[in-house]
PDB file of C-alpha atoms in Angstrom:
ATOM      1  CA  MET A   1      57.440 -35.262  27.882  1.00 47.00           C
ATOM      2  CA  ALA A   2      56.552 -35.882  24.223  1.00 48.00           C
ATOM      3  CA  GLU A   3      53.015 -34.814  25.052  1.00 47.00           C
ATOM      4  CA  ASP A   4      54.321 -31.473  26.314  1.00 50.00           C
ATOM      5  CA  ASN A   5      56.132 -30.857  23.010  1.00 49.00           C
ATOM      6  CA  ASN A   6      53.029 -31.521  20.958  1.00 48.00           C
ATOM      7  CA  PRO A   7      49.949 -30.316  22.837  1.00 47.00           C
ATOM      8  CA  ASN A   8      47.704 -30.716  19.750  1.00 48.00           C
ATOM      9  CA  SER A   9      48.541 -34.351  19.031  1.00 47.00           C
ATOM     10  CA  GLY A  10      44.888 -35.378  19.552  1.00 47.00           C
ATOM     11  CA  ALA A  11      43.690 -32.672  17.179  1.00 49.00           C
ATOM     12  CA  ASN A  12      46.250 -33.667  14.544  1.00 51.00           C
ATOM     13  CA  GLY A  13      45.058 -37.258  14.727  1.00 48.00           C
ATOM     14  CA  GLU A  14      41.492 -36.134  14.173  1.00 50.00           C
ATOM     15  CA  ALA A  15      42.532 -33.905  11.268  1.00 49.00           C
ATOM     16  CA  ALA A  16      44.373 -36.793   9.646  1.00 49.00           C
ATOM     17  CA  GLY A  17      41.227 -38.912   9.922  1.00 50.00           C
ATOM     18  CA  GLN A  18      39.172 -36.157   8.314  1.00 52.00           C
ATOM     19  CA  GLN A  19      41.595 -35.924   5.390  1.00 57.00           C
ATOM     20  CA  ASP A  20      40.838 -39.562   4.536  1.00 62.00           C
ATOM     21  CA  LYS A  21      37.173 -38.672   3.942  1.00 65.00           C
ATOM     22  CA  PRO A  22      36.366 -36.982   0.634  1.00 69.00           C
ATOM     23  CA  GLN A  23      35.601 -33.317   1.169  1.00 87.00           C
ATOM     24  CA  VAL A  24      32.024 -32.359   0.286  1.00 87.00           C
ATOM     25  CA  GLN A  25      31.871 -29.778  -2.479  1.00 92.00           C
ATOM     26  CA  PHE A  26      28.735 -28.072  -3.736  1.00 94.00           C
ATOM     27  CA  ALA A  27      28.752 -25.082  -6.050  1.00 95.00           C
ATOM     28  CA  LEU A  28      26.240 -23.644  -8.476  1.00 96.00           C
ATOM     29  CA  GLN A  29      28.232 -23.006 -11.654  1.00 97.00           C
ATOM     30  CA  ARG A  30      25.589 -21.520 -13.957  1.00 97.00           C
ATOM     31  CA  ILE A  31      21.834 -20.965 -14.294  1.00 98.00           C
ATOM     32  CA  TYR A  32      20.382 -20.818 -17.796  1.00 98.00           C
ATOM     33  CA  VAL A  33      17.243 -21.277 -19.874  1.00 98.00           C
ATOM     34  CA  LYS A  34      17.535 -24.426 -21.970  1.00 97.00           C
ATOM     35  CA  ASP A  35      14.212 -24.068 -23.815  1.00 97.00           C
ATOM     36  CA  ILE A  36      11.403 -21.527 -23.726  1.00 97.00           C
ATOM     37  CA  SER A  37       8.044 -21.249 -25.495  1.00 97.00           C
ATOM     38  CA  PHE A  38       4.938 -19.075 -25.355  1.00 97.00           C
ATOM     39  CA  GLU A  39       1.806 -19.569 -27.448  1.00 96.00           C
ATOM     40  CA  ALA A  40      -1.457 -17.619 -27.483  1.00 95.00           C
ATOM     41  CA  PRO A  41      -3.330 -19.526 -30.214  1.00 94.00           C
ATOM     42  CA  ASN A  42      -6.652 -17.711 -29.798  1.00 90.00           C
ATOM     43  CA  SER A  43      -5.410 -14.134 -29.764  1.00 91.00           C
ATOM     44  CA  PRO A  44      -6.630 -11.516 -30.354  1.00 93.00           C
ATOM     45  CA  ALA A  45     -10.122 -12.979 -29.718  1.00 89.00           C
ATOM     46  CA  VAL A  46      -9.083 -14.046 -26.198  1.00 89.00           C
ATOM     47  CA  PHE A  47      -8.554 -10.388 -25.268  1.00 89.00           C
ATOM     48  CA  GLN A  48     -12.106  -9.434 -26.300  1.00 88.00           C
ATOM     49  CA  GLN A  49     -13.794 -11.513 -23.631  1.00 84.00           C
ATOM     50  CA  PRO A  50     -13.688 -11.495 -19.811  1.00 85.00           C
ATOM     51  CA  PHE A  51     -10.588 -13.306 -18.578  1.00 83.00           C
ATOM     52  CA  LYS A  52     -11.748 -16.306 -16.537  1.00 85.00           C
ATOM     53  CA  PRO A  53      -8.672 -18.504 -16.342  1.00 89.00           C
ATOM     54  CA  LYS A  54      -8.356 -22.145 -15.443  1.00 91.00           C
ATOM     55  CA  VAL A  55      -4.680 -22.957 -14.869  1.00 92.00           C
ATOM     56  CA  GLY A  56      -3.141 -26.352 -15.551  1.00 93.00           C
ATOM     57  CA  LEU A  57       0.439 -26.840 -14.376  1.00 93.00           C
ATOM     58  CA  ASP A  58       2.834 -29.635 -15.238  1.00 94.00           C
ATOM     59  CA  LEU A  59       6.205 -29.911 -13.506  1.00 94.00           C
ATOM     60  CA  ASN A  60       9.069 -32.306 -14.202  1.00 94.00           C
ATOM     61  CA  THR A  61      12.715 -32.515 -13.153  1.00 94.00           C
ATOM     62  CA  THR A  62      15.610 -34.378 -14.716  1.00 95.00           C
ATOM     63  CA  HIS A  63      19.340 -34.523 -14.111  1.00 96.00           C
ATOM     64  CA  GLN A  64      22.390 -35.934 -15.820  1.00 97.00           C
ATOM     65  CA  LYS A  65      26.110 -36.113 -15.226  1.00 96.00           C
ATOM     66  CA  VAL A  66      27.935 -33.952 -17.795  1.00 97.00           C
ATOM     67  CA  GLY A  67      31.503 -34.127 -16.483  1.00 94.00           C
ATOM     68  CA  GLU A  68      33.606 -35.108 -13.511  1.00 93.00           C
ATOM     69  CA  ASP A  69      31.632 -33.903 -10.472  1.00 94.00           C
ATOM     70  CA  LEU A  70      29.500 -31.736 -12.825  1.00 97.00           C
ATOM     71  CA  TYR A  71      25.739 -32.251 -13.121  1.00 98.00           C
ATOM     72  CA  GLU A  72      23.003 -30.581 -15.136  1.00 98.00           C
ATOM     73  CA  VAL A  73      19.617 -30.296 -13.416  1.00 98.00           C
ATOM     74  CA  VAL A  74      16.582 -29.236 -15.478  1.00 98.00           C
ATOM     75  CA  ILE A  75      13.123 -28.185 -14.309  1.00 97.00           C
ATOM     76  CA  LYS A  76      10.457 -28.247 -17.016  1.00 97.00           C
ATOM     77  CA  VAL A  77       7.423 -26.108 -16.182  1.00 97.00           C
ATOM     78  CA  THR A  78       4.365 -26.044 -18.460  1.00 96.00           C
ATOM     79  CA  ALA A  79       1.488 -23.708 -17.654  1.00 95.00           C
ATOM     80  CA  GLN A  80      -1.621 -24.051 -19.808  1.00 95.00           C
ATOM     81  CA  VAL A  81      -4.356 -21.522 -19.156  1.00 94.00           C
ATOM     82  CA  THR A  82      -7.794 -22.089 -20.644  1.00 93.00           C
ATOM     83  CA  HIS A  83     -10.981 -20.047 -20.494  1.00 87.00           C
ATOM     84  CA  SER A  84     -12.905 -21.674 -17.647  1.00 81.00           C
ATOM     85  CA  GLU A  85     -16.285 -21.494 -19.385  1.00 80.00           C
ATOM     86  CA  GLU A  86     -15.439 -22.042 -23.048  1.00 81.00           C
ATOM     87  CA  GLY A  87     -12.467 -24.363 -22.643  1.00 83.00           C
ATOM     88  CA  THR A  88     -10.427 -22.532 -25.290  1.00 88.00           C
ATOM     89  CA  THR A  89      -6.715 -22.102 -24.701  1.00 92.00           C
ATOM     90  CA  SER A  90      -5.769 -18.596 -23.626  1.00 93.00           C
ATOM     91  CA  PHE A  91      -2.042 -19.331 -23.553  1.00 95.00           C
ATOM     92  CA  LEU A  92       0.586 -21.990 -23.095  1.00 96.00           C
ATOM     93  CA  ALA A  93       3.899 -21.066 -21.455  1.00 97.00           C
ATOM     94  CA  GLU A  94       6.717 -23.569 -21.181  1.00 97.00           C
ATOM     95  CA  ILE A  95      10.260 -23.308 -19.864  1.00 97.00           C
ATOM     96  CA  GLU A  96      13.156 -25.621 -19.207  1.00 98.00           C
ATOM     97  CA  GLN A  97      15.181 -23.872 -16.493  1.00 98.00           C
ATOM     98  CA  ALA A  98      18.570 -25.500 -16.032  1.00 98.00           C
ATOM     99  CA  GLY A  99      21.576 -25.258 -13.801  1.00 98.00           C
ATOM    100  CA  LEU A 100      25.084 -26.670 -13.728  1.00 98.00           C
ATOM    101  CA  PHE A 101      26.160 -27.872 -10.301  1.00 97.00           C
ATOM    102  CA  ARG A 102      29.619 -29.005  -9.194  1.00 97.00           C
ATOM    103  CA  ILE A 103      29.063 -31.703  -6.586  1.00 96.00           C
ATOM    104  CA  GLY A 104      31.872 -33.729  -5.061  1.00 94.00           C
ATOM    105  CA  GLY A 105      32.209 -35.977  -2.036  1.00 92.00           C
ATOM    106  CA  ILE A 106      28.534 -36.971  -2.143  1.00 92.00           C
ATOM    107  CA  GLU A 107      27.475 -40.365  -3.440  1.00 92.00           C
ATOM    108  CA  GLY A 108      24.554 -42.755  -3.643  1.00 92.00           C
ATOM    109  CA  ALA A 109      21.237 -41.817  -2.074  1.00 91.00           C
ATOM    110  CA  GLN A 110      22.574 -38.502  -0.766  1.00 93.00           C
ATOM    111  CA  LEU A 111      23.668 -37.463  -4.283  1.00 94.00           C
ATOM    112  CA  ASP A 112      20.306 -38.558  -5.708  1.00 93.00           C
ATOM    113  CA  HIS A 113      18.492 -36.501  -3.052  1.00 94.00           C
ATOM    114  CA  THR A 114      20.678 -33.460  -3.768  1.00 95.00           C
ATOM    115  CA  LEU A 115      19.979 -33.679  -7.520  1.00 96.00           C
ATOM    116  CA  GLY A 116      16.298 -34.552  -7.124  1.00 94.00           C
ATOM    117  CA  ALA A 117      15.264 -32.071  -4.409  1.00 95.00           C
ATOM    118  CA  PHE A 118      17.901 -29.571  -3.305  1.00 95.00           C
ATOM    119  CA  CYS A 119      19.014 -28.404  -6.766  1.00 97.00           C
ATOM    120  CA  PRO A 120      15.441 -28.015  -8.130  1.00 97.00           C
ATOM    121  CA  ASN A 121      14.595 -25.935  -5.044  1.00 96.00           C
ATOM    122  CA  MET A 122      17.390 -23.557  -6.038  1.00 96.00           C
ATOM    123  CA  LEU A 123      16.269 -23.349  -9.693  1.00 97.00           C
ATOM    124  CA  PHE A 124      12.503 -22.986  -9.264  1.00 97.00           C
ATOM    125  CA  PRO A 125      12.432 -19.269  -8.353  1.00 96.00           C
ATOM    126  CA  TYR A 126      14.149 -18.526 -11.689  1.00 97.00           C
ATOM    127  CA  ALA A 127      11.577 -20.634 -13.563  1.00 97.00           C
ATOM    128  CA  ARG A 128       8.705 -18.864 -11.736  1.00 95.00           C
ATOM    129  CA  GLU A 129      10.053 -15.453 -12.667  1.00 95.00           C
ATOM    130  CA  CYS A 130      10.549 -16.467 -16.296  1.00 96.00           C
ATOM    131  CA  ILE A 131       7.006 -17.873 -16.638  1.00 96.00           C
ATOM    132  CA  ASP A 132       5.566 -14.692 -15.108  1.00 95.00           C
ATOM    133  CA  ASN A 133       7.625 -12.550 -17.487  1.00 95.00           C
ATOM    134  CA  LEU A 134       6.497 -14.567 -20.535  1.00 95.00           C
ATOM    135  CA  VAL A 135       2.844 -14.273 -19.547  1.00 95.00           C
ATOM    136  CA  ASN A 136       3.134 -10.493 -19.020  1.00 95.00           C
ATOM    137  CA  ARG A 137       4.834 -10.050 -22.384  1.00 95.00           C
ATOM    138  CA  GLY A 138       2.000 -12.026 -23.957  1.00 94.00           C
ATOM    139  CA  GLY A 139      -0.448  -9.368 -22.758  1.00 93.00           C
ATOM    140  CA  PHE A 140      -2.011 -11.406 -19.933  1.00 93.00           C
ATOM    141  CA  PRO A 141      -2.300 -10.670 -16.213  1.00 91.00           C
ATOM    142  CA  PRO A 142       0.603 -11.947 -14.063  1.00 89.00           C
ATOM    143  CA  LEU A 143       0.778 -15.667 -13.361  1.00 90.00           C
ATOM    144  CA  MET A 144       2.500 -16.061 -10.013  1.00 89.00           C
ATOM    145  CA  LEU A 145       3.149 -19.756  -9.483  1.00 91.00           C
ATOM    146  CA  SER A 146       3.040 -20.977  -5.894  1.00 91.00           C
ATOM    147  CA  PRO A 147       6.252 -22.271  -4.337  1.00 91.00           C
ATOM    148  CA  VAL A 148       6.860 -25.974  -4.864  1.00 92.00           C
ATOM    149  CA  ASN A 149       8.087 -28.382  -2.197  1.00 92.00           C
ATOM    150  CA  PHE A 150      10.589 -30.502  -4.127  1.00 93.00           C
ATOM    151  CA  GLU A 151      11.451 -32.395  -0.920  1.00 93.00           C
ATOM    152  CA  ALA A 152       7.881 -33.735  -0.809  1.00 92.00           C
ATOM    153  CA  ILE A 153       7.870 -34.492  -4.543  1.00 91.00           C
ATOM    154  CA  TYR A 154      11.163 -36.384  -4.178  1.00 91.00           C
ATOM    155  CA  ALA A 155       9.813 -38.361  -1.191  1.00 91.00           C
ATOM    156  CA  GLN A 156       6.665 -39.298  -3.160  1.00 91.00           C
ATOM    157  CA  LYS A 157       8.795 -40.398  -6.122  1.00 89.00           C
ATOM    158  CA  LYS A 158      10.949 -42.628  -3.893  1.00 88.00           C
ATOM    159  CA  GLN A 159       7.832 -44.070  -2.254  1.00 91.00           C
ATOM    160  CA  ARG A 160       6.330 -44.923  -5.687  1.00 90.00           C
ATOM    161  CA  GLU A 161       9.619 -46.518  -6.782  1.00 86.00           C
ATOM    162  CA  ALA A 162       9.704 -48.649  -3.619  1.00 86.00           C
ATOM    163  CA  GLN A 163       6.094 -49.767  -4.168  1.00 87.00           C
ATOM    164  CA  GLN A 164       6.802 -50.650  -7.808  1.00 86.00           C
ATOM    165  CA  GLN A 165       9.882 -52.618  -6.798  1.00 83.00           C
ATOM    166  CA  GLN A 166       7.897 -54.462  -4.125  1.00 83.00           C
ATOM    167  CA  GLN A 167       5.123 -55.273  -6.631  1.00 81.00           C
ATOM    168  CA  GLY A 168       7.736 -56.501  -9.122  1.00 78.00           C
ATOM    169  CA  GLU A 169       9.271 -58.794  -6.503  1.00 77.00           C
ATOM    170  CA  GLN A 170       5.836 -60.163  -5.572  1.00 75.00           C
ATOM    171  CA  ALA A 171       5.019 -60.807  -9.233  1.00 75.00           C
ATOM    172  CA  THR A 172       8.182 -62.897  -9.709  1.00 73.00           C
ATOM    173  CA  GLN A 173       7.453 -65.095  -6.654  1.00 67.00           C
TER     174      GLN A 173
END
């Protein structure tokens, strides 16, 4: 008869079990430029010759905890374009695109993956747009950076770390 009075007793038991687990929270709080730089050291001479660019791209991500469940993730993008024949620098564009993320209920490897791959994937389109804007304002043709697979970069980083740890263990034996 007690079962008839409370038809959702099984559901309530499941809900109580779910309340014991921390609730996953993920929210993008703010996107901002932390640092920005553009240099065209050989202008105006660079504009008086045919533009034959050779693009060098450097990409780096970092993250740090800045408060309770609050993390700053930064993507640093450096694009150096040189004249392919002469080797002189046409321009150097650099940006540190950052974001504040509120992340709760995620710990350990899952948190590291979120900060190292998922968050940079969200920030990169803003960095691409900013680099393109800088280059255009510098008087050069658009520089549309290709999308970046931060999942693959993160996996490669973890693989290198595992290899280094394994080599360190072998060296101590």
